[in-house]
Coordinates of C-alpha atoms and ligand atoms in Angstrom, one line a residue:
M1 CA -0.9 6.4 2.1
S2 CA -1.3 5.2 -1.6
Y3 CA 0.6 2.0 -2.6
N4 CA -1.0 1.5 -6.0
Y5 CA 0.1 1.6 -9.5
G6 CA -1.3 0.7 -13.1
Q7 CA -4.5 0.8 -15.0
R8 CA -4.6 -2.8 -16.7
V9 CA -2.1 -4.7 -14.7
R10 CA -2.6 -3.0 -11.4
V11 CA -0.2 -3.5 -8.3
S12 CA -0.8 -2.7 -4.9
V13 CA 2.2 -2.9 -2.4
F14 CA 1.9 -3.4 1.4
G15 CA 3.8 -3.9 4.5
A16 CA 6.9 -1.8 5.8
S17 CA 10.5 -2.3 6.5
H18 CA 10.2 -3.6 10.1
A19 CA 6.6 -5.0 9.8
P20 CA 6.2 -8.8 9.9
F21 CA 6.2 -8.9 6.0
V22 CA 6.0 -6.9 2.9
G23 CA 4.2 -7.9 -0.2
V24 CA 2.3 -7.0 -3.2
T25 CA -1.0 -7.9 -4.9
V26 CA -1.2 -7.8 -8.8
E27 CA -4.6 -7.6 -10.5
G28 CA -5.2 -7.7 -14.2
L29 CA -2.8 -10.4 -15.3
P30 CA -4.1 -12.5 -18.1
A31 CA -5.3 -16.1 -17.4
G32 CA -3.3 -18.9 -18.7
E33 CA 0.2 -17.5 -18.2
P34 CA 2.8 -19.9 -16.6
V35 CA 4.7 -18.4 -13.5
D36 CA 8.0 -20.0 -13.1
L37 CA 8.7 -19.6 -9.4
E38 CA 12.4 -20.8 -9.5
A39 CA 13.1 -17.9 -12.1
L40 CA 11.2 -15.5 -9.7
R41 CA 13.4 -16.8 -6.8
A42 CA 16.4 -16.2 -8.7
F43 CA 15.4 -12.7 -9.8
L44 CA 14.5 -11.8 -6.1
R45 CA 17.8 -12.9 -5.1
R46 CA 19.6 -10.4 -7.4
R47 CA 18.1 -7.6 -5.3
A48 CA 18.2 -9.1 -1.9
P49 CA 20.7 -7.5 0.7
G50 CA 23.4 -9.2 2.8
Q51 CA 25.2 -10.9 -0.2
N52 CA 28.3 -8.9 -0.6
A53 CA 30.6 -6.1 0.9
W54 CA 28.7 -3.3 -0.8
S55 CA 25.3 -4.0 0.2
S56 CA 23.4 -3.7 3.6
A57 CA 24.5 -6.5 6.0
R58 CA 20.7 -7.1 6.8
R59 CA 20.1 -10.8 6.0
E60 CA 16.9 -11.5 4.1
S61 CA 16.3 -14.6 2.2
D62 CA 13.4 -12.7 0.2
E63 CA 11.6 -16.1 -0.2
P64 CA 8.1 -15.4 -2.1
E65 CA 4.9 -16.9 -0.6
L66 CA 2.3 -16.9 -3.4
C67 CA -1.5 -17.0 -2.4
G68 CA -4.1 -16.7 -5.1
G69 CA -3.9 -16.1 -8.6
L70 CA -2.1 -19.3 -9.5
V71 CA -3.8 -22.9 -10.4
D72 CA -0.9 -25.4 -11.0
G73 CA 1.6 -22.6 -11.5
V74 CA -0.6 -20.9 -14.3
T75 CA -2.3 -17.6 -13.8
D76 CA -6.0 -17.9 -13.5
G77 CA -6.9 -14.3 -14.0
T78 CA -7.7 -13.6 -10.4
P79 CA -5.6 -11.3 -8.1
L80 CA -2.1 -12.9 -7.2
T81 CA -0.6 -11.8 -3.9
V82 CA 3.1 -12.5 -3.0
M83 CA 4.2 -12.1 0.6
I84 CA 7.8 -11.7 1.6
K85 CA 8.6 -12.0 5.3
N86 CA 10.9 -9.5 7.1
N87 CA 13.2 -12.0 9.0
D88 CA 16.0 -9.7 10.1
V89 CA 14.5 -6.8 11.8
R90 CA 16.4 -4.8 14.4
P91 CA 14.2 -2.0 15.7
A92 CA 16.8 -0.9 18.4
D93 CA 19.0 0.5 15.5
Y94 CA 16.0 3.0 14.7
A95 CA 14.9 3.9 18.2
A96 CA 17.0 7.0 18.3
L97 CA 15.9 8.1 14.8
R98 CA 12.3 8.5 16.0
D99 CA 13.3 11.7 17.6
V100 CA 16.3 12.7 15.6
P101 CA 15.4 12.5 11.6
R102 CA 18.0 11.6 9.3
P103 CA 19.0 14.2 6.8
G104 CA 18.3 13.1 3.2
H105 CA 15.6 10.5 4.3
A106 CA 11.9 10.6 4.4
D107 CA 12.0 10.5 8.3
Y108 CA 11.1 14.1 9.0
P109 CA 8.5 15.0 6.5
A110 CA 6.8 11.5 6.9
R111 CA 6.7 12.0 10.9
V112 CA 5.1 15.3 10.3
K113 CA 2.7 14.2 7.9
Y114 CA 1.5 11.0 9.3
G115 CA 2.2 11.5 12.9
A116 CA 3.6 9.3 15.8
A117 CA 1.2 6.5 14.9
A118 CA 2.8 5.6 11.6
E119 CA 5.3 2.9 11.4
L120 CA 8.3 4.5 10.2
D121 CA 11.1 2.5 11.7
G122 CA 13.7 1.3 9.1
G123 CA 12.2 4.0 6.9
G124 CA 8.7 2.3 7.1
A125 CA 7.0 2.6 3.8
F126 CA 9.7 4.8 2.5
S127 CA 12.3 2.2 2.8
G128 CA 14.3 0.4 0.1
R129 CA 12.9 -2.7 1.5
M130 CA 9.5 -1.9 -0.4
T131 CA 11.6 -2.8 -3.7
A132 CA 11.3 -6.4 -2.8
P133 CA 7.6 -6.6 -3.5
L134 CA 8.2 -4.3 -6.4
C135 CA 10.7 -6.9 -7.9
A136 CA 8.1 -9.8 -7.0
A137 CA 5.3 -8.1 -9.1
G138 CA 7.9 -6.9 -11.8
G139 CA 9.8 -10.5 -11.9
I140 CA 6.2 -11.9 -13.0
C141 CA 5.7 -9.3 -15.5
L142 CA 9.1 -9.8 -17.0
Q143 CA 8.1 -13.4 -17.5
L144 CA 5.0 -12.5 -19.4
L145 CA 6.9 -10.0 -21.5
A146 CA 9.7 -12.6 -22.3
R147 CA 6.8 -14.8 -23.7
R148 CA 5.9 -11.8 -25.9
G149 CA 9.3 -11.5 -27.3
V150 CA 10.6 -8.7 -24.9
R151 CA 13.9 -8.7 -23.1
V152 CA 14.4 -6.1 -20.3
T153 CA 18.1 -5.6 -19.4
A154 CA 19.7 -3.2 -16.8
H155 CA 23.2 -2.5 -15.8
L156 CA 25.2 -0.1 -13.6
L157 CA 26.2 2.9 -15.9
S158 CA 28.1 4.7 -13.3
V159 CA 29.0 4.8 -9.5
G160 CA 30.4 7.9 -8.2
S161 CA 32.8 9.2 -10.8
V162 CA 33.4 5.7 -12.4
S163 CA 31.5 4.8 -15.5
D164 CA 30.8 1.6 -17.1
A165 CA 30.4 1.6 -21.1
P166 CA 27.0 2.6 -22.2
F167 CA 24.6 -0.1 -23.7
D168 CA 24.5 -0.2 -27.5
P169 CA 21.1 1.5 -28.1
M170 CA 20.4 -0.4 -31.1
G171 CA 20.6 -3.8 -29.2
L172 CA 22.5 -6.3 -27.1
D173 CA 23.9 -9.9 -27.8
D174 CA 23.1 -12.7 -25.7
V175 CA 26.7 -13.2 -24.5
T176 CA 26.6 -9.5 -23.2
V177 CA 23.4 -10.0 -21.3
E178 CA 24.7 -13.3 -19.8
A179 CA 28.2 -11.8 -18.7
L180 CA 26.3 -9.0 -16.8
R181 CA 24.6 -11.6 -14.6
H182 CA 27.8 -13.2 -13.6
R183 CA 29.9 -10.4 -12.5
E184 CA 29.9 -9.2 -8.9
L185 CA 28.4 -5.9 -10.0
P186 CA 26.1 -5.9 -13.1
V187 CA 28.5 -3.9 -15.4
L188 CA 29.8 -4.6 -18.9
S189 CA 33.6 -4.7 -18.1
D190 CA 35.6 -6.3 -15.3
E191 CA 37.7 -3.2 -15.3
S192 CA 34.7 -0.9 -14.5
C193 CA 33.6 -3.8 -11.9
A194 CA 36.6 -3.5 -10.1
Q195 CA 36.9 0.4 -10.0
M196 CA 33.1 0.6 -9.0
R197 CA 33.7 -1.7 -6.2
E198 CA 36.7 0.3 -4.9
E199 CA 34.5 3.5 -5.3
I200 CA 31.8 2.0 -3.0
L201 CA 34.0 0.5 -0.4
S202 CA 36.3 3.6 0.0
A203 CA 33.2 5.7 0.4
A204 CA 32.0 3.3 3.1
A205 CA 35.3 3.2 4.8
E206 CA 34.8 7.1 5.2
G207 CA 31.5 6.4 6.7
D208 CA 30.1 7.9 3.5
S209 CA 27.9 6.8 0.7
V210 CA 28.0 7.2 -3.4
G211 CA 25.1 7.5 -5.9
G212 CA 24.8 6.0 -9.2
V213 CA 23.0 5.6 -12.6
V214 CA 21.4 2.4 -13.8
E215 CA 20.7 2.1 -17.5
C216 CA 18.1 -0.1 -19.0
L217 CA 17.3 -1.3 -22.5
V218 CA 14.2 -3.0 -23.6
E219 CA 14.4 -5.1 -26.8
G220 CA 11.6 -6.6 -28.9
L221 CA 8.8 -4.0 -28.1
P222 CA 6.4 -3.6 -30.9
L223 CA 5.9 -0.4 -32.7
G224 CA 3.1 1.8 -31.3
L225 CA 3.0 0.8 -27.6
G226 CA 2.0 4.1 -25.5
G227 CA 0.0 7.0 -27.0
P228 CA -0.2 10.8 -26.8
L229 CA 0.3 13.0 -23.7
F230 CA -0.4 11.1 -20.6
E231 CA -0.7 7.7 -22.3
G232 CA 2.8 8.2 -23.5
L233 CA 5.4 5.4 -22.7
E234 CA 7.7 8.0 -21.0
S235 CA 4.6 9.3 -19.0
R236 CA 3.8 5.9 -17.9
L237 CA 7.4 4.8 -17.1
A238 CA 8.4 7.9 -15.3
P239 CA 6.0 7.7 -12.1
A240 CA 6.9 3.8 -11.8
L241 CA 10.7 4.6 -11.8
F242 CA 10.3 7.5 -9.5
A243 CA 8.5 5.3 -7.2
I244 CA 11.8 3.6 -6.5
P245 CA 13.3 5.1 -3.3
A246 CA 16.3 7.3 -4.0
V247 CA 15.7 7.9 -7.9
K248 CA 16.2 11.5 -8.6
G249 CA 16.3 11.6 -12.3
V250 CA 14.9 9.6 -15.1
S251 CA 15.8 10.1 -18.7
F252 CA 15.0 8.5 -22.2
G253 CA 17.4 8.1 -25.1
E254 CA 19.8 11.1 -25.3
G255 CA 17.9 12.6 -22.2
F256 CA 19.5 15.8 -20.9
G257 CA 22.2 15.3 -23.5
A258 CA 19.7 16.1 -26.2
A259 CA 19.6 19.5 -25.1
A260 CA 23.1 20.1 -26.2
L261 CA 22.8 18.6 -29.7
R262 CA 21.5 20.0 -33.1
G263 CA 18.5 18.4 -34.7
S264 CA 20.8 17.0 -37.5
E265 CA 22.6 15.2 -34.7
N266 CA 19.8 14.1 -32.6
N267 CA 17.4 12.8 -35.2
D268 CA 17.3 9.3 -36.3
P269 CA 17.3 9.1 -40.1
Y270 CA 14.7 6.6 -41.8
V271 CA 16.1 3.9 -44.0
V272 CA 14.6 0.6 -45.4
R273 CA 16.4 -2.5 -44.3
S274 CA 15.0 -6.1 -45.4
G275 CA 12.1 -4.4 -46.9
A276 CA 10.9 -2.6 -43.4
V277 CA 11.3 1.0 -42.4
T278 CA 13.7 1.5 -39.7
T279 CA 16.4 4.2 -38.3
L280 CA 20.2 4.2 -38.7
T281 CA 20.6 5.5 -35.0
N282 CA 18.5 5.4 -31.7
H283 CA 19.0 8.7 -30.2
A284 CA 15.2 8.8 -29.6
G285 CA 15.7 5.8 -27.1
G286 CA 12.9 3.8 -28.8
V287 CA 10.3 6.5 -28.1
L288 CA 8.8 9.2 -30.3
G289 CA 5.8 11.3 -29.2
G290 CA 5.2 8.7 -26.4
L291 CA 5.0 5.8 -28.9
S292 CA 7.4 2.9 -29.3
T293 CA 9.3 3.1 -32.4
G294 CA 10.1 -0.5 -32.7
L295 CA 13.9 0.1 -31.8
P296 CA 15.0 -0.8 -28.4
L297 CA 13.6 1.3 -25.6
L298 CA 16.6 3.1 -23.5
L299 CA 16.3 4.8 -20.2
R300 CA 18.2 5.8 -17.4
A301 CA 17.5 6.3 -13.6
A302 CA 19.7 8.3 -11.3
F303 CA 20.1 7.2 -7.8
K304 CA 21.2 9.7 -5.1
P305 CA 23.9 8.7 -2.4
T306 CA 22.3 6.6 0.4
P307 CA 21.1 9.1 3.1
S308 CA 22.0 6.9 6.1
I309 CA 25.7 7.3 6.6
A310 CA 27.9 6.7 9.5
K311 CA 29.6 10.2 9.3
P312 CA 28.3 12.8 11.9
Q313 CA 25.6 15.1 10.3
R314 CA 23.7 17.9 11.6
S315 CA 20.0 17.3 12.7
V316 CA 17.5 18.3 15.2
R317 CA 16.1 16.6 18.4
L318 CA 12.4 16.9 17.6
S319 CA 11.1 16.7 21.0
T320 CA 13.1 19.5 22.5
L321 CA 13.9 21.4 19.1
E322 CA 17.6 21.3 19.8
E323 CA 20.2 21.1 17.1
T324 CA 22.1 17.9 17.6
E325 CA 24.8 15.6 15.8
L326 CA 23.7 12.4 14.4
R327 CA 25.8 9.4 14.0
I328 CA 23.8 6.6 12.4
A329 CA 24.4 3.0 13.2
G330 CA 22.8 0.0 11.7
R331 CA 23.1 -1.6 8.3
H332 CA 22.8 0.5 5.2
D333 CA 23.8 0.1 1.8
P334 CA 26.8 2.3 0.9
C335 CA 25.4 2.7 -2.4
V336 CA 21.9 1.5 -3.4
A337 CA 22.3 1.6 -7.3
P338 CA 23.8 -1.9 -7.6
R339 CA 20.7 -3.5 -5.8
A340 CA 18.4 -1.2 -7.6
V341 CA 19.5 -2.8 -11.1
P342 CA 16.9 -5.4 -11.0
V343 CA 14.3 -3.0 -9.4
V344 CA 14.7 -0.9 -12.4
E345 CA 14.0 -3.9 -14.8
A346 CA 11.0 -4.8 -12.5
V347 CA 9.3 -1.6 -12.6
T348 CA 10.0 -1.1 -16.3
A349 CA 8.3 -4.5 -17.0
L350 CA 5.3 -3.5 -14.8
A351 CA 4.9 -0.3 -16.7
L352 CA 5.4 -1.8 -20.0
L353 CA 2.8 -4.8 -19.3
D354 CA 0.5 -2.3 -17.9
A355 CA 0.8 -0.4 -21.4
W356 CA 0.6 -3.6 -23.3
P357 CA -2.5 -3.3 -25.7
Q358 CA -5.5 -5.9 -25.4
P359 CA -5.6 -7.9 -27.4
E360 CA -2.9 -6.6 -30.1
V361 CA -0.6 -3.7 -31.2
G362 CA -1.6 -1.4 -34.1
A363 CA -1.2 -1.6 -37.8
E364 CA 2.6 -2.6 -38.1
P365 CA 2.6 -5.5 -35.6
G366 CA 6.2 -6.5 -34.5
L367 CA 7.3 -9.9 -33.3
A368 CA 5.3 -9.9 -30.0
A369 CA 2.0 -9.0 -31.5
L370 CA 2.5 -11.6 -34.4
R371 CA 3.2 -14.2 -31.8
E372 CA 0.0 -13.3 -29.9
K373 CA -1.9 -13.7 -33.3
I374 CA -0.3 -17.1 -33.9
D375 CA -1.3 -18.0 -30.2
R376 CA -5.0 -17.1 -30.9
T377 CA -4.9 -19.0 -34.2
D378 CA -3.6 -22.1 -32.6
A379 CA -6.1 -21.6 -29.8
A380 CA -8.8 -21.9 -32.4
L381 CA -7.0 -24.5 -34.6
A382 CA -6.1 -27.2 -31.8
P383 CA -9.6 -27.8 -30.5
L384 CA -10.8 -28.3 -34.2
L385 CA -7.8 -30.6 -35.1
A386 CA -8.8 -32.7 -31.9
E387 CA -12.5 -32.8 -33.1
R388 CA -11.2 -33.9 -36.6
M389 CA -9.4 -36.8 -34.9
R390 CA -12.5 -37.8 -32.7
L391 CA -14.5 -37.9 -36.0
S392 CA -11.9 -39.7 -37.7
D393 CA -12.1 -42.3 -34.9
E394 CA -15.8 -42.5 -35.4
I395 CA -15.4 -43.0 -39.3
G396 CA -12.8 -45.8 -38.4
A397 CA -15.5 -47.6 -36.1
L398 CA -18.1 -47.4 -38.9
K399 CA -15.6 -48.7 -41.3
R400 CA -15.0 -51.8 -39.0
E401 CA -18.6 -52.1 -38.6
K402 CA -19.4 -52.3 -42.4
D403 CA -16.1 -54.1 -43.1
L404 CA -14.7 -51.4 -45.4
P405 CA -11.1 -50.8 -46.0
V406 CA -9.2 -48.0 -43.7
R407 CA -7.6 -46.3 -46.7
D408 CA -9.8 -44.7 -49.6
K409 CA -7.3 -43.1 -51.9
Q410 CA -9.8 -41.4 -54.0
R411 CA -11.4 -39.9 -51.0
E412 CA -7.9 -38.5 -49.8
E413 CA -7.2 -37.0 -53.3
T414 CA -10.5 -35.3 -53.3
L415 CA -10.0 -34.0 -49.8
L416 CA -6.4 -32.8 -50.6
R417 CA -7.6 -30.9 -53.7
R418 CA -10.3 -29.3 -51.7
V419 CA -8.2 -28.1 -48.9
S420 CA -5.4 -26.8 -51.4
V421 CA -8.1 -24.5 -53.1
L422 CA -9.4 -23.3 -49.6
A423 CA -5.8 -22.6 -48.7
G424 CA -5.3 -20.4 -51.8
E425 CA -1.6 -19.1 -51.9
E426 CA -0.7 -21.5 -49.2
S427 CA -2.1 -24.7 -50.8
G428 CA 1.4 -26.2 -51.0
S429 CA 2.2 -26.0 -47.4
V430 CA -1.5 -26.6 -46.2
A431 CA -1.7 -29.9 -48.3
A432 CA 1.6 -31.1 -46.8
V433 CA 0.1 -30.5 -43.3
Y434 CA -2.9 -32.6 -44.4
Q435 CA -0.7 -35.2 -45.6
A436 CA 0.3 -35.7 -42.0
I437 CA -3.1 -35.3 -40.6
L438 CA -4.4 -38.1 -43.1
A439 CA -1.5 -40.3 -42.1
E440 CA -2.3 -39.8 -38.3
S441 CA -6.0 -40.6 -39.1
R442 CA -5.0 -43.8 -40.9
A443 CA -2.8 -44.8 -38.1
R444 CA -5.6 -44.4 -35.5
Q445 CA -8.1 -46.3 -37.6
T446 CA -5.6 -49.2 -38.2
R447 CA -4.8 -49.2 -34.5
G448 CA -8.6 -49.4 -33.7
E449 CA -8.6 -52.2 -36.1
E450 CA -6.1 -54.0 -34.4
E451 CA -7.7 -53.5 -30.9
T452 CA -11.1 -54.6 -32.0
P453 CA -11.4 -58.1 -30.7
Ligands
FMN501 C1 17.6 -1.1 -3.1 C2 17.4 0.2 -2.1 C3 18.1 0.1 -0.9 C4 18.1 1.2 -0.2 N1 18.8 1.0 1.1 C5 18.9 2.1 1.9 C6 19.7 2.1 3.0 O1 20.2 1.0 3.5 N2 19.6 3.3 3.9 C7 19.2 4.5 3.5 O2 19.2 5.4 4.2 N3 18.4 4.5 2.3 C8 18.4 3.4 1.6 N4 17.7 3.6 0.2 C9 17.2 4.9 -0.1 C10 16.0 5.4 0.8 O3 15.0 4.5 0.7 C11 15.5 6.8 0.2 O4 16.5 7.6 -0.1 C12 14.6 7.3 1.1 O5 13.1 6.7 1.1 C13 14.1 9.0 0.7 O6 13.6 8.9 -0.5 P1 14.1 9.6 -1.8 O7 15.6 9.6 -1.7 O8 13.3 9.1 -2.9 O9 13.8 11.0 -1.5 C14 17.4 2.4 -0.6 C15 17.0 2.4 -1.7 C16 16.9 1.4 -2.6 C17 16.3 1.5 -3.9

């Protein structure tokens, strides 16, 4: 069984639903990236079961245990492993299912393909439990992307026959994003929250389940991420999204709806705004030809109704090949889509960080690429400034030895003239920065004077 994804940022998932733990190893993370463990815990809690009436009653704290890859909370470029213990395992719930496969679940094809030796209790590697390590890896990628100016936000677009308002494909405001996190279900309106809750609970009361659609918007992507054919952003995101159990459809922008539109309706007209080329609309969902357009990336993932339902279903006793009636006990989500909202964010982040160019995006860099350039400039500048301060201290010591004054106005004026010439068009700003540098040098030399016995 293969549990791997990614080319640059590679994840390898391990464990199973009823094994002692599930986990993930992430390779290829750049060194020097701080990982906020508290934020990671909070992210994992958004997916964890047992928190409300509409999710499985399985109680898991989903506490991430990290080993390797971090030094003092900062990535060191080596593989990073996150382990998550399975605390609330009840194999008895699944004993009967070893012989009678659940319709709609992976039980039957997996049993035939992998044989009796495979650990398939609770769905084994095919369980929704495997989305905990996906969230651990993706939660870290989300933090790295946020540092590059990228925000990934998902919500429940629909549950059964109830719909939330769709995201504005041109972008979201902070208040909307914040409000999503504080509703019982991650939706845009209190009304759809109440209706979806009712839809899920009434299906559960009938021993049944419902499906749903998760919509995700990625803002702040630079233009040009991805590439043609198999390198395309859609080509990279789709396998990651389809890896989430129960995903049966993935679409970008107008998706299947585009097939019913005219070109004149679906094309996004180009315009110039604040001196830059942009589009008036975003039917493309931020991706054309597999390349990010610079507008928000909009994708949707359709989740089927949970296969494990309490209602009697037809199945077969494999040991005797008798047809039988199956009634599934145990703890199952009547709708997996709400808990899948952070999972969609996580795998989207994984795929995007994997597609993130090293070291920068093409000819028209967006905010993230520019910030990377600034970071690189600062990385070169800061050690030089530190060296300059050390040299200034040496000069101070020499001046004290030769009994020379700290301040040499003529020398300062010459220096400012020289850096102004070197700075070209930026002479004014650079001279201002140098005024501050000279003031700090003088202050250090004066302090040195006071400290000299
Ligand atoms: C977060 C999450 C939780 C899930 N919980 C359950 C569950 O409680 N019971 C169940 O039968 N399936 C659950 N599933 C779905 C099954 O794992 C999935 O339907 C099954 O592996 C078959 O794969 P397929 O639906 O992709 O074909 C869950 C999926 C996700 C993403």
